Tab-separated table of C-alpha atoms in Angstrom:
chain	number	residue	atom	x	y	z
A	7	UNK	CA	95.192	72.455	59.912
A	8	UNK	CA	95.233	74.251	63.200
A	9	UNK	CA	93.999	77.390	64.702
A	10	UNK	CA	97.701	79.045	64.033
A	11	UNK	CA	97.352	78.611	60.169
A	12	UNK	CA	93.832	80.351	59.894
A	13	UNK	CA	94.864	83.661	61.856
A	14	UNK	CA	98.166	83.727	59.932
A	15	UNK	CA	96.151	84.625	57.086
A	16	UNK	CA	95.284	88.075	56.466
A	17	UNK	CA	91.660	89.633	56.114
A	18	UNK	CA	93.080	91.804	52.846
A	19	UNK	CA	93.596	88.556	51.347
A	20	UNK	CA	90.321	88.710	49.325
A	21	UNK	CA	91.154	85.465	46.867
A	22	UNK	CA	89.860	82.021	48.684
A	23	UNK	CA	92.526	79.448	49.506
A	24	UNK	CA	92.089	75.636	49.630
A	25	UNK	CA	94.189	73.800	51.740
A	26	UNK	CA	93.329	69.806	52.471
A	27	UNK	CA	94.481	70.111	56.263
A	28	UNK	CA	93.380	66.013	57.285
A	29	UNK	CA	93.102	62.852	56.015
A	30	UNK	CA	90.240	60.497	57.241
A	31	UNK	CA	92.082	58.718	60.570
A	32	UNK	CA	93.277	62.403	61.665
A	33	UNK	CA	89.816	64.771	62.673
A	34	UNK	CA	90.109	68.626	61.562
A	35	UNK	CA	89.518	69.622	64.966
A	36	UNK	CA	89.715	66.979	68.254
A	37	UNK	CA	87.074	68.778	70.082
A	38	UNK	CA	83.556	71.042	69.057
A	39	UNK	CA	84.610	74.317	70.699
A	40	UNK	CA	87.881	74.261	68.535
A	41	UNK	CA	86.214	73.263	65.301
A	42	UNK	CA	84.036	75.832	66.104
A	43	UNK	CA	86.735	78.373	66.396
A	44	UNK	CA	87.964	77.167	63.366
A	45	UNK	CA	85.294	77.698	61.185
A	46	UNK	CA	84.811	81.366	62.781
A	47	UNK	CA	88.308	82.159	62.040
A	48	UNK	CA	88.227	80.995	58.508
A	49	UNK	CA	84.935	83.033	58.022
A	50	UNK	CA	86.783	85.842	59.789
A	51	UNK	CA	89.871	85.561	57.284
A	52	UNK	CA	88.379	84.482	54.129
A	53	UNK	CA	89.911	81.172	54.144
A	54	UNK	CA	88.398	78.478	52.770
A	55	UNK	CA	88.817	75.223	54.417
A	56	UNK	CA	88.541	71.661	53.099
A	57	UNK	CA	89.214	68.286	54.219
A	58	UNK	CA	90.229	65.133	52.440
A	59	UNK	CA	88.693	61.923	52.863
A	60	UNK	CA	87.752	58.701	51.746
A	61	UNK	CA	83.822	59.827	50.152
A	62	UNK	CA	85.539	62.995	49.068
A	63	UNK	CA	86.276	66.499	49.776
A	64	UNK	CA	84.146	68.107	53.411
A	65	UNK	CA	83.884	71.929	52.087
A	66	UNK	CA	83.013	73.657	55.428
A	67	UNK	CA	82.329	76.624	53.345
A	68	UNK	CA	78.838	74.719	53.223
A	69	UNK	CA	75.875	73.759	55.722
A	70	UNK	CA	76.206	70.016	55.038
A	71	UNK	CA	79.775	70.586	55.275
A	72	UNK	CA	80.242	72.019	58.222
A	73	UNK	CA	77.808	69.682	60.120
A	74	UNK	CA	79.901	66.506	58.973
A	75	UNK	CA	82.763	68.060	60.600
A	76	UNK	CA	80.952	68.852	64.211
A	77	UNK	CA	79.697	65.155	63.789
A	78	UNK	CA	83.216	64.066	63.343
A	79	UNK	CA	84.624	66.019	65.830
A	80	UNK	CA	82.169	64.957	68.480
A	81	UNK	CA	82.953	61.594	67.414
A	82	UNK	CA	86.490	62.242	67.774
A	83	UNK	CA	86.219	63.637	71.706
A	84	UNK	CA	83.947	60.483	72.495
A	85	UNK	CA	87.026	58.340	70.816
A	86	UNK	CA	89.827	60.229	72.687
A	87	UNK	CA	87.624	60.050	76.219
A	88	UNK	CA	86.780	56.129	76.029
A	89	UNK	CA	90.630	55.358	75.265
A	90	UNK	CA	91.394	57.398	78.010
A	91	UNK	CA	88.650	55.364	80.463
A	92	UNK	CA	90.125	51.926	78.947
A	93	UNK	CA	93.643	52.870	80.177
A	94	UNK	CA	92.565	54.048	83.151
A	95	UNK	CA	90.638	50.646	83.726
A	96	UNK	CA	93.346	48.334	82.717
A	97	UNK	CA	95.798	49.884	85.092
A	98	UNK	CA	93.022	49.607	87.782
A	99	UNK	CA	92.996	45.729	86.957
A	100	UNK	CA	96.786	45.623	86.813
A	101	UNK	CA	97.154	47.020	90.306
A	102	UNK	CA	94.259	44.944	91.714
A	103	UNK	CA	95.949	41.872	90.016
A	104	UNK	CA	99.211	42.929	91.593
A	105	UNK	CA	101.202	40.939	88.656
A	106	UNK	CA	104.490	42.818	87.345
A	107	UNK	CA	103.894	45.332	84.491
A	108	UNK	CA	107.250	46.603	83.635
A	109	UNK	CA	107.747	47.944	79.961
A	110	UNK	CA	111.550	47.251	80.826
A	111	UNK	CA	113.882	44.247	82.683
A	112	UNK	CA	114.595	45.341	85.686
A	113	UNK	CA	117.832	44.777	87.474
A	114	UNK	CA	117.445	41.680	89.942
A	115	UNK	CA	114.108	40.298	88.427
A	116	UNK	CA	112.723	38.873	84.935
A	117	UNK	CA	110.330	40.631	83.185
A	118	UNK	CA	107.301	37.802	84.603
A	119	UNK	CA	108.649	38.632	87.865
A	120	UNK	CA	110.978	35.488	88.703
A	121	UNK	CA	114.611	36.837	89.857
A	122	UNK	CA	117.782	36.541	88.122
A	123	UNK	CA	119.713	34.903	91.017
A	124	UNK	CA	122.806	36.814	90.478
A	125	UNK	CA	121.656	40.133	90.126
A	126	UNK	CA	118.978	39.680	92.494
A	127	UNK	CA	122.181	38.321	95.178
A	128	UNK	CA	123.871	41.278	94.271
A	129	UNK	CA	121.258	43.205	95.392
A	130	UNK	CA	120.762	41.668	99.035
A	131	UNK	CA	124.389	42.204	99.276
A	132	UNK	CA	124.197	45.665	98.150
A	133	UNK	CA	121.636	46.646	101.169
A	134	UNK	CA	123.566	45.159	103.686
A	135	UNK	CA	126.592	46.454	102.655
A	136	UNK	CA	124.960	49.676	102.462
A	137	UNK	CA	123.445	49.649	105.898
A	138	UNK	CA	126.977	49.024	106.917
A	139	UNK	CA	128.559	52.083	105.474
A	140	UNK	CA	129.723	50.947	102.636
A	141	UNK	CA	129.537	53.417	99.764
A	142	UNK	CA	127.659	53.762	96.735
A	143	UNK	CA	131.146	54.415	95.027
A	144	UNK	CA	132.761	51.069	96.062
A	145	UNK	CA	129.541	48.885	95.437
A	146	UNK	CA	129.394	50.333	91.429
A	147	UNK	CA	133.262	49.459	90.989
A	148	UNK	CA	133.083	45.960	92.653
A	149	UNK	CA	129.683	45.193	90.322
A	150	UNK	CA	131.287	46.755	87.153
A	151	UNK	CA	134.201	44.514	87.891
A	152	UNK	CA	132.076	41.350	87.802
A	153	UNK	CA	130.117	42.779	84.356
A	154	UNK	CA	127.275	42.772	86.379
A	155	UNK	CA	125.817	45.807	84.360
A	156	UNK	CA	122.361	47.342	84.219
A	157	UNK	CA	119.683	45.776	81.660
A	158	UNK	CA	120.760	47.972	79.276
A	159	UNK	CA	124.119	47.256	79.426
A	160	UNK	CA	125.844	50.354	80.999
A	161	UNK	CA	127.881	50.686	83.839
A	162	UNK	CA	127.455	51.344	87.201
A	163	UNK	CA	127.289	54.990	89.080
A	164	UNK	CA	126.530	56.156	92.484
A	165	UNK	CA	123.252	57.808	90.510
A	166	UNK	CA	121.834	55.138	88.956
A	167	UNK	CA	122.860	52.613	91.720
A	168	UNK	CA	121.077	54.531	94.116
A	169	UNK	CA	117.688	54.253	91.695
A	170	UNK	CA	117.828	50.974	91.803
A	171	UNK	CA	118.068	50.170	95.437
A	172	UNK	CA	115.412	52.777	96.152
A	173	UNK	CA	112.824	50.969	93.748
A	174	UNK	CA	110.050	49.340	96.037
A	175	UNK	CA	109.786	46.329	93.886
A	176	UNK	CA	112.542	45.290	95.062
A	177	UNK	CA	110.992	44.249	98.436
A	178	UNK	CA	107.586	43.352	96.559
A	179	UNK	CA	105.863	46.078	96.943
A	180	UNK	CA	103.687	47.633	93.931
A	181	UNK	CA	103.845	51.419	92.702
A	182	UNK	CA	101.750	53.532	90.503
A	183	UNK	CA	102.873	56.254	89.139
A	184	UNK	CA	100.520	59.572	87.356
A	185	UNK	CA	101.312	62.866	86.107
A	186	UNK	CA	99.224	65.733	88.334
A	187	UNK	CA	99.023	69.337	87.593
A	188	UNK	CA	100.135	71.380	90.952
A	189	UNK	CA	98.517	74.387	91.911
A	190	UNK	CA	100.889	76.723	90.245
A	191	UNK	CA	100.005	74.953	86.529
A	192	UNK	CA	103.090	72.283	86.565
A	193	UNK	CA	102.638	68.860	85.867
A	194	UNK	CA	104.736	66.574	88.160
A	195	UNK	CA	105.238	62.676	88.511
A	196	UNK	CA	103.833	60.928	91.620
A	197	UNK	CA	104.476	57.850	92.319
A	198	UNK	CA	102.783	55.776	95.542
A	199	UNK	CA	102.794	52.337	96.900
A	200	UNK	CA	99.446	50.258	96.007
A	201	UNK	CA	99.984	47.007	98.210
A	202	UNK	CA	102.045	43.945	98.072
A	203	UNK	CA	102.485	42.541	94.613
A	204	UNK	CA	102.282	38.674	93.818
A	205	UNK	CA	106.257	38.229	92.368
A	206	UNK	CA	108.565	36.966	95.370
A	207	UNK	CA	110.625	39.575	96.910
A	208	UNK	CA	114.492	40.145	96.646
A	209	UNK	CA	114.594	41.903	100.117
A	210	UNK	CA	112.735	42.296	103.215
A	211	UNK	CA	109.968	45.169	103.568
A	212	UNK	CA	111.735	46.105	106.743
A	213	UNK	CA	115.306	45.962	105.051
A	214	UNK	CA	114.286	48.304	102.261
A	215	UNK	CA	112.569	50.777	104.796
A	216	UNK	CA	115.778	51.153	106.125
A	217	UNK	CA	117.718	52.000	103.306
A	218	UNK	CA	115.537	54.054	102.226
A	219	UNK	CA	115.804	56.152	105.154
A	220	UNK	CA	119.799	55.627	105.415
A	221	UNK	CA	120.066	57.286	101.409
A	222	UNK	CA	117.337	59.828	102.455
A	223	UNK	CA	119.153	61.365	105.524
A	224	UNK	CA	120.008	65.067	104.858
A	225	UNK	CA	123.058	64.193	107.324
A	226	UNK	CA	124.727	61.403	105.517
A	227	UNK	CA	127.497	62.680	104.047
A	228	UNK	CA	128.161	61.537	100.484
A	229	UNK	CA	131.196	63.186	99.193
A	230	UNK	CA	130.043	63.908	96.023
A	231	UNK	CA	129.473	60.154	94.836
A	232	UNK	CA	133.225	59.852	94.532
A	233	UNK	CA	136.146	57.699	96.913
A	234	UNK	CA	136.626	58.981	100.055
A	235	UNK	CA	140.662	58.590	100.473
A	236	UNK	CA	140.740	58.959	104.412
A	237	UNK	CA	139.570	56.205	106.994
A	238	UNK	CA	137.426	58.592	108.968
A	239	UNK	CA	136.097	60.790	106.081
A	240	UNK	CA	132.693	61.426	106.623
A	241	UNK	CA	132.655	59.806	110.328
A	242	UNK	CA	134.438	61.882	112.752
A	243	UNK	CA	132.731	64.760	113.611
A	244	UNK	CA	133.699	67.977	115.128
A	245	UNK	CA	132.295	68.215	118.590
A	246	UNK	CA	132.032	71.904	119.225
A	247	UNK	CA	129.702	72.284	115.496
A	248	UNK	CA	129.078	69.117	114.507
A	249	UNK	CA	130.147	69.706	111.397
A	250	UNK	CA	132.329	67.013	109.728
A	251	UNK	CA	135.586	66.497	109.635
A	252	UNK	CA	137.941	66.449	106.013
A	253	UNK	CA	141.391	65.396	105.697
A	254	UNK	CA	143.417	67.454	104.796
A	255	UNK	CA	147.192	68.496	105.035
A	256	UNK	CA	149.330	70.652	108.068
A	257	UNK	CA	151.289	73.168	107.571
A	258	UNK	CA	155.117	72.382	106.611
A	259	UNK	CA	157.139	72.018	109.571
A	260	UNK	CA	160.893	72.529	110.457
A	261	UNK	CA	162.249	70.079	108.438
A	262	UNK	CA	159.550	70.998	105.643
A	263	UNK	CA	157.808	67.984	106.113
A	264	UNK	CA	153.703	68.233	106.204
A	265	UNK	CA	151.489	65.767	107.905
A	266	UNK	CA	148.011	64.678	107.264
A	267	UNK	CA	145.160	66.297	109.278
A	268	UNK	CA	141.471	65.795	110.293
A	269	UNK	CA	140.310	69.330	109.913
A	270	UNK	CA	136.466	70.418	110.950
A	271	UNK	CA	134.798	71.185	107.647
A	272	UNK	CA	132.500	73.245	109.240
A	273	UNK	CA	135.117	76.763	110.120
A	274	UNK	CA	138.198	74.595	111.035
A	275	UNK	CA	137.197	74.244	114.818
A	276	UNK	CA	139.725	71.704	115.521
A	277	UNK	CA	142.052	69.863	113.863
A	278	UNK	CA	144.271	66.631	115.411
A	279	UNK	CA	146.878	64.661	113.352
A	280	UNK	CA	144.940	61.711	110.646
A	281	UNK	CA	147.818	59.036	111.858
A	282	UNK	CA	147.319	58.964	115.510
A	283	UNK	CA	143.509	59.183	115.478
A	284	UNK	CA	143.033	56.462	112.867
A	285	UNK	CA	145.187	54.124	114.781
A	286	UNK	CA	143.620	54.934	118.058
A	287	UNK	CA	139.631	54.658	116.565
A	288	UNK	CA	140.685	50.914	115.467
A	289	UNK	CA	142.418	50.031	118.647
A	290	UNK	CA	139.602	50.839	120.202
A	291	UNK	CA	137.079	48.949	117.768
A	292	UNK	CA	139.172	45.506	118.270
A	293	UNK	CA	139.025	46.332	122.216
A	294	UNK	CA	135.234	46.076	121.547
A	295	UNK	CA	135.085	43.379	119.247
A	296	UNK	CA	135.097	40.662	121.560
A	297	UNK	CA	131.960	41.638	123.411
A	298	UNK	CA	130.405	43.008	119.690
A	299	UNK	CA	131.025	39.156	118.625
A	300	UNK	CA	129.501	37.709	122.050
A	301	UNK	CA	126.206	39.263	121.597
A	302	UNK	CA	123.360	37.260	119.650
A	303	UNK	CA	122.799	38.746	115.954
A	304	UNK	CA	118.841	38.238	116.350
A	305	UNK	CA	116.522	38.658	118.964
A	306	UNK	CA	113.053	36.437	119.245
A	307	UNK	CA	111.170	40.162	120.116
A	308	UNK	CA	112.629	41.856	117.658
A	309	UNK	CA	111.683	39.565	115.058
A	310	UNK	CA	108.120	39.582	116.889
A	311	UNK	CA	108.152	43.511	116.787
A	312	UNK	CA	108.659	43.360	113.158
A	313	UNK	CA	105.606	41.466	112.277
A	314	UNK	CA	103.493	42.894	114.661
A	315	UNK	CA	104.677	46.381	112.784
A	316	UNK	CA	104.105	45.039	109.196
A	317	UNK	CA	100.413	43.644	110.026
A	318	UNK	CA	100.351	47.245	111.689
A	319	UNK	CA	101.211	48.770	108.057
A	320	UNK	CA	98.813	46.476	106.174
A	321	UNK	CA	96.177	47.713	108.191
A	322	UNK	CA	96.697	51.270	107.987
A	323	UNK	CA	96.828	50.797	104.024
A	324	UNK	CA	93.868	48.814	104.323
A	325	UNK	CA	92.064	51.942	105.860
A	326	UNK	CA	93.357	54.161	103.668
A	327	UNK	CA	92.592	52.411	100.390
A	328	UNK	CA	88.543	51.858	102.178
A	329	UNK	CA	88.500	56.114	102.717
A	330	UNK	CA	89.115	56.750	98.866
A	331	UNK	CA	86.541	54.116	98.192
A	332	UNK	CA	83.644	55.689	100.543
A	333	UNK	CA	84.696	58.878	99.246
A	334	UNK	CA	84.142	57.515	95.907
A	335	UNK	CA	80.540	56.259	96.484
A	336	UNK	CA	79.592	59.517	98.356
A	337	UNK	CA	79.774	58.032	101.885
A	338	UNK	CA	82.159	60.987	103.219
A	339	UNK	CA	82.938	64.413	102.150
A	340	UNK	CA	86.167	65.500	101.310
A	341	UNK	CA	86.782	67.012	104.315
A	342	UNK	CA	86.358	64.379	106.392
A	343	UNK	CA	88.821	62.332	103.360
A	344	UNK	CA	91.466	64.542	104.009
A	345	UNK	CA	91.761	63.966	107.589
A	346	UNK	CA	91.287	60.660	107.554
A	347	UNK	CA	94.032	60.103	104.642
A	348	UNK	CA	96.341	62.380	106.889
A	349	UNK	CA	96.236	60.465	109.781
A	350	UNK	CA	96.944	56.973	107.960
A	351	UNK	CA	99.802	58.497	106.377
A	352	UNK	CA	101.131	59.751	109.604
A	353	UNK	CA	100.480	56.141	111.287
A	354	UNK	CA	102.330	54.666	107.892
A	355	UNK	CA	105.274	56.951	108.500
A	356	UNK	CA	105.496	56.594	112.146
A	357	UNK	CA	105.375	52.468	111.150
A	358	UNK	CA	108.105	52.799	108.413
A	359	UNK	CA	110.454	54.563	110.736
A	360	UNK	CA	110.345	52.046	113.818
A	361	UNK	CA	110.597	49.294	111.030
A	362	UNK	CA	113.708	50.914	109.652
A	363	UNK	CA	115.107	51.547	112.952
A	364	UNK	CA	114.820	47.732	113.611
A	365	UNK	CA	116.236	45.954	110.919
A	366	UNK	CA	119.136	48.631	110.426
A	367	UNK	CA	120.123	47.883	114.076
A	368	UNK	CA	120.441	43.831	113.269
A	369	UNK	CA	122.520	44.322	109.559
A	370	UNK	CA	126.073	43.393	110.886
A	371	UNK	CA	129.611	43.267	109.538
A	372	UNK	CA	131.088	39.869	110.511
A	373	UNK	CA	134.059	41.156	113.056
A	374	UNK	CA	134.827	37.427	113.041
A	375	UNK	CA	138.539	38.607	112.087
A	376	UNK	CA	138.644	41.656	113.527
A	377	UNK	CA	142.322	40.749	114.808
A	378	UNK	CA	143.617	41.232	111.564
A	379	UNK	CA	142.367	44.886	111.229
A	380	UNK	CA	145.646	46.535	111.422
A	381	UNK	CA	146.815	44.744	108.211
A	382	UNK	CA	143.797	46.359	106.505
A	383	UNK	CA	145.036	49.514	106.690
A	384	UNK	CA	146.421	50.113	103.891
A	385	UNK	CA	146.412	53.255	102.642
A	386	UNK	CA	147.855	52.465	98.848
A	387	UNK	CA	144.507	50.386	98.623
A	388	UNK	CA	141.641	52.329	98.917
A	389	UNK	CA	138.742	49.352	98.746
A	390	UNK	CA	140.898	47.742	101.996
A	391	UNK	CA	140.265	51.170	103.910
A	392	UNK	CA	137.150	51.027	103.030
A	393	UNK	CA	136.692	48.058	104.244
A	394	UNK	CA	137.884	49.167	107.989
A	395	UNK	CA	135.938	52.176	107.455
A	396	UNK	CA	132.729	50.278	107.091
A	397	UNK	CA	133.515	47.838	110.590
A	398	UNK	CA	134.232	50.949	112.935
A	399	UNK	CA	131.316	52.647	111.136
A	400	UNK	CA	129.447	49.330	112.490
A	401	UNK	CA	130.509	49.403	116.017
A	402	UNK	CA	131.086	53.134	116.274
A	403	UNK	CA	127.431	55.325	116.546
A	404	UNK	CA	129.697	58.274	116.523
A	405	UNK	CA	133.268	59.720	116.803
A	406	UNK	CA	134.170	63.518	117.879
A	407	UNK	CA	137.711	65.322	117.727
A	408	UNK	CA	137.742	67.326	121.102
A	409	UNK	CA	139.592	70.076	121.988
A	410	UNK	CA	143.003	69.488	122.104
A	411	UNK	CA	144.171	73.355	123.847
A	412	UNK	CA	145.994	75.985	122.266
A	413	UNK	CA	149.957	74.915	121.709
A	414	UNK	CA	149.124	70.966	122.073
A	415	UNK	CA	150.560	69.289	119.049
A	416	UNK	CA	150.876	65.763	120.324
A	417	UNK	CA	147.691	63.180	119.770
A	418	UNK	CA	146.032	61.826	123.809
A	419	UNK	CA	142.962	60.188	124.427
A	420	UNK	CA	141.278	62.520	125.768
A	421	UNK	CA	141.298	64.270	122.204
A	422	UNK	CA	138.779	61.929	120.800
A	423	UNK	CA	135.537	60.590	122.196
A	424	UNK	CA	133.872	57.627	120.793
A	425	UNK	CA	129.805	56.699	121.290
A	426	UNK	CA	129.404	52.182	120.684
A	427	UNK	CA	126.968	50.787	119.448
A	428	UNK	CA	124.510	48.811	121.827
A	429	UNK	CA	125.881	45.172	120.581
């Protein structure tokens, strides 16, 4: 029975009606205030309302009947609030515990938290490969090629690939997610990081804090989640916007032949001839490869940096797990909460971003055989371009199309500036 059913039933109905709305294990009303709108509503319409249960029929036409109901529905609120307190206490214990509670497998790990070596391989390849260049796109194909499918057994997209290497657990960090109610009335999901958890990590903190902010860059240029076709799709910029540059196709020429084209994507600033620049960008990259190669992967105080900035990071959780407790006892006010939860946040940001920025600058291609380049590219295979695409993305921080002057139709040097990588 609800409140719905009651004022659906007209006042010029004069006969009484008997409806058996509940059974024992389901209360007429969850809370007082809306049994007590019940029963005012039914007085109101002329309704008579009983309820089935195991010692018979509760007539709240009656005294006695109506007070067995407010008993049970009290009863009822104190049911639904200490089920609510439980759940809220065993998550509390779950996250203190830091053991895996996953209602689902997830990719790379057992559901007690060991890994599944070859997913969780395919995984550290996946952020490195990433960091890299390579796409989204290409790692799905090469991973739905080996059947290494998701736990539920579907393929591979950009979409749900990207999920997975954005999931914190994969570096052994804990989440816990809630549903909030925003200002304006709408519940949202939040989900934030509780502390380290106790399975054994697939990939460094400092690895995934890097892809993270790789996938996250408003810059990056994804292309839709499909194969980009041209070597320098979505890495030559135009210099005069900044915009990126498309390939694209020339105009037919004498002979009614057409050419392919790096155009700006931006208002079609410039534009230079796909052939010649490709083949100049990778001349370039083997000219550098040598002294790429010569230069140490790792560095002693970098890997010193790092741990100084992840005791850094533990600390600044530390703090800002002790403000919600004081706040919790009544030590602070919530002003003085806010600010102080502000500025750890801003130290864990600051953190995360210099942590990034390190590891992302060690993740290397090997450029071991970067001699044999030129018989990469192959344009009738696309995963071989990509391939190239993902070393000069390496050694390359950025490449610009310059001006090439009105009437100039042949490809120079000066027509294209590249920016190297610090080795």
């Amino acid at each position: 029975m609800c409140l719905r059913a009651v004022r659906r039933r007209s006042p010029a109905h004069s006969a009484p009606v008997r409806i058996s709305p509940a059974r024992r294990r389901t209360p007429l009303a969850f809370t007082p205030w809306d049994l007590e709108d019940l029963v005012d509503l039914a007085e109101a319409t002329g309704v008579t309302l009983a309820a089935a249960q195991a010692q018979g029929v509760l007539d709240l036409s009656t005294p006695s009947g109506r007070l067995a109901a407010r008993i049970g529905a009290v009863v009822a609120r104190n049911e639904t609030e200490m089920r609510v307190e439980r759940q809220v206490l065993g998550h509390q214990r779950r996250r203190e515990s830091g053991r895996p509670f996953w209602s689902t497998r997830p990719f790379g790990f057992e559901r007690d938290g060991r890994h599944r070596e070859a997913e969780a391989e395919a995984l550290r390849q996946a952020y490195r490969d990433v960091l890299t260049g390579v796409s989204l796109w290409s790692i799905a194909k090469d991973w739905n090629a080996r059947e290494l499918l998701s736990p539920h057994g579907k393929e591979w997209r950009s979409s749900n690939l990207r999920g997975v290497l954005l999931k914190p657990r994969n570096a052994g960090i804990q989440t816990y997610s809630q549903w909030v109610e925003k200002p304006d009335g709408k519940r949202v999901r939040l989900t934030e990081e509780t502390g380290a958890g106790n399975w054994e990590a697939i990939v460094s903190e400092g690895m995934f804090r890097a892809l993270v902010r790789y996938l996250s860059d408003p810059e990056r240029n994804t292309g839709g989640g499909g194969k980009r076709k041209a070597l320098l799709s979505g890495v030559v910029r135009c210099s005069k916007c900044q915009a990126v540059a498309t390939q694209g196709w020339s105009k037919k020429n004498a002979a009614g032949e057409r050419y392919r084209i790096y155009t700006c994507s931006g208002g079609r600033c410039i534009t230079c001839p796909a052939d010649a620049l490709d083949s100049f960008v990778v001349r370039k990259v083997i000219d550098k490869a040598e002294e790429w190669n010569a230069a140490p992967a790792t560095d002693a105080a970098d890997e010193e940096r790092e741990a100084e900035l992840l005791a850094e990071e533990t600390a600044a959780s530390e703090r800002r797990t002790a403000l919600a407790e004081m706040f919790a006892v009544g030590d602070i006010d919530a002003s003085t909460l806010r600010t102080g939860i502000g500025r750890c946040d801003a130290d864990l940001t600051k953190i995360r971003a210099e942590l990034a920025d390190l590891v992302a600058n060690r993740v290397r291609v090997d450029l071991g055989d970067i001699e044999y380049l030129w018989e990469e590219l192959d344009y009738e295979d696309p995963d071989r371009i990509d391939y190239v695409r993902t070393v000069v993305m390496q050694v390359c921080e950025r490449v610009e199309l310059m001006p090439r002057g009105r009437g100039v139709r042949a490809f120079k040097a000066e027509h294209c500036r590249i920016t190297f990588r610090n080795p």
